[in-house]
Structures are given as C-alpha cells and as structure tokens.
Phi, psi and omega in degrees: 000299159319332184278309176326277180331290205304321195279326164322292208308305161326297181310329204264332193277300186293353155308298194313335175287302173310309157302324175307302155339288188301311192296338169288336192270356177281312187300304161331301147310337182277338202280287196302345167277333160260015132277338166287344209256326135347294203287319153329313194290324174317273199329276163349282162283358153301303184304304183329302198276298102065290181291313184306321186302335206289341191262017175280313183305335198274303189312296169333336199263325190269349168208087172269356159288002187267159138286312169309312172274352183262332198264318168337280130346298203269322161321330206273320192295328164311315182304304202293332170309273170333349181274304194276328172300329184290349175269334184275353168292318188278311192260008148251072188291082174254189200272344174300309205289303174293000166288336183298288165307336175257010156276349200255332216231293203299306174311331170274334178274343192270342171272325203255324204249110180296141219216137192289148188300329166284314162338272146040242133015251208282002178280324174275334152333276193299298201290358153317292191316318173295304178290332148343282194287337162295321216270328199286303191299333141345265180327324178285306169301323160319300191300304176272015125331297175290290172357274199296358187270293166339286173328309178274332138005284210303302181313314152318290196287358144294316169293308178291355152322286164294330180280330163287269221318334191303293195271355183267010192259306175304321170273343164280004192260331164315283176326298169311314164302300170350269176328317172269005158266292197339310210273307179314347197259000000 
C-alpha cells in the first residue's frame, strides 16, 4: 500500500516538474518574442527618425552659423547612433555591445545636454570603467585563446611523438623479424 502512494506521488511530482517546464519554457518564447517585436518596433523608429533628419540637415545648411541648430542636430544623429546600438544590443547581447551603448547614452548627455563639470567627472568616470571592464574581458578571453591554442601544440606535438615512437616499434619489430629469418636460414 505504501509502496503504491510513494509511485503516485513520484508520478504526481514529475507532472508537476513537467507543467512547470512548460510553463518556464512558455514564458521564456513570450519574453523572447517580445523582444524581437522590440527591436522591430527600434528598427522602425530609427528608420523614421533617419527620414526625419533629412530636412533638419538643409535647415542646418541655412543656419549653419547657429550653434544651437548644429547641437540640434547632432542631438537627433546621437539619438538614432543610440537606436541602432540598442538593436545590435538586443539582438546580440554580449557585454561589448552593451558597453557600446551605455558608451553611447553617456556621450550624448554630455554633449547634447548641459551638464555641470561633476556631470562631467563622472560621465568620464564611468565611461573609464566601461573601457576598463571591455579591455579586462578582452584580456581575459585573449589568454584563453592562447591557452587553447597552446594546448592543442601540445597535444600534436604529443601525437607525432607517439606516431615515431609507433613506427620506430614497428621497424624494430621487422627488423628483429628480419634478423631471425637471417638466422633460420
């Protein structure tokens, strides 16, 4: 009777793992389909703003002596830079591509927005930290690049080792046949 309950029970626990499965793995296909759906929507208003810009440049071409209409500009072309990183973020996320970006956003507020000499400060703080922390993964992944590059040398140069040691066994085992027909003779 007791044995019975324990295999219900097993049996009831692994439904359960299993709806569970489905229900992470549903949620996980909703996430990712509404990021994609995201980056469409990006794509779109990049292109938009893309189009928008263009009659902002002629206007710029008639007062190209503002200062104000040159930060205008360079605000819309910062936006749409930030726009297009933010798609290759989404649909690559690696730690470059978002260092890209939030190298991208500090730089547009410090250029586009005025900003007090600690702004300043620390908008160059942080983006050190970003290149800091890319040049450290960098590093890191280089070396173990080489590691594996090394390794796998090693590993050759240990097979053509064995591959002499093979054929030198072989030509003495000839040889030693050799020699004892010489002698049978």
């Amino acid at each position: 009777m007791k044995g019975m309950e324990n295999l219900e029970k097993e049996e009831r626990e692994i439904r359960e793992e299993k709806a569970e499965g489905v229900f992470l793995r549903t949620f996980r296909k909703a996430a990712e389909i509404i990021e994609y759906i995201l980056v469409v929507l990006t794509v779109i208003a990049v292109i938009i703003a893309i189009i928008g810009i263009i009659p902002r440049i002629f206007h710029f071409w008639e007062e190209r002596e503002s200062t104000a209409s040159f930060e205008h500009i360079l605000s819309a072309i910062l936006a749409i830079v930030v726009g297009t990183e933010f798609i290759r973020m989404m649909l690559k996320p690696t730690f470059k591509n978002v260092a890209e970006v939030l190298t991208f956003l500090i730089a547009r507020h410090v250029i586009v927005h005025e900003t007090s000499p600690m702004d300043n400060l620390l908008s160059v703080i942080a983006i050190a930290i970003l290149f800091l922390m890319q040049s450290a993964l960098w590093r890191m992944q280089t070396k173990g690049e080489y590691i594996s590059m090394v390794r796998d040398r090693l590993k050759r140069r240990q097979m053509r080792q064995m591959k002499k040691a093979d054929v030198s066994a072989i030509s003495e085992e000839h040889t030693g046949e050799s020699d004892e027909t010489e002698e049978s003779e």
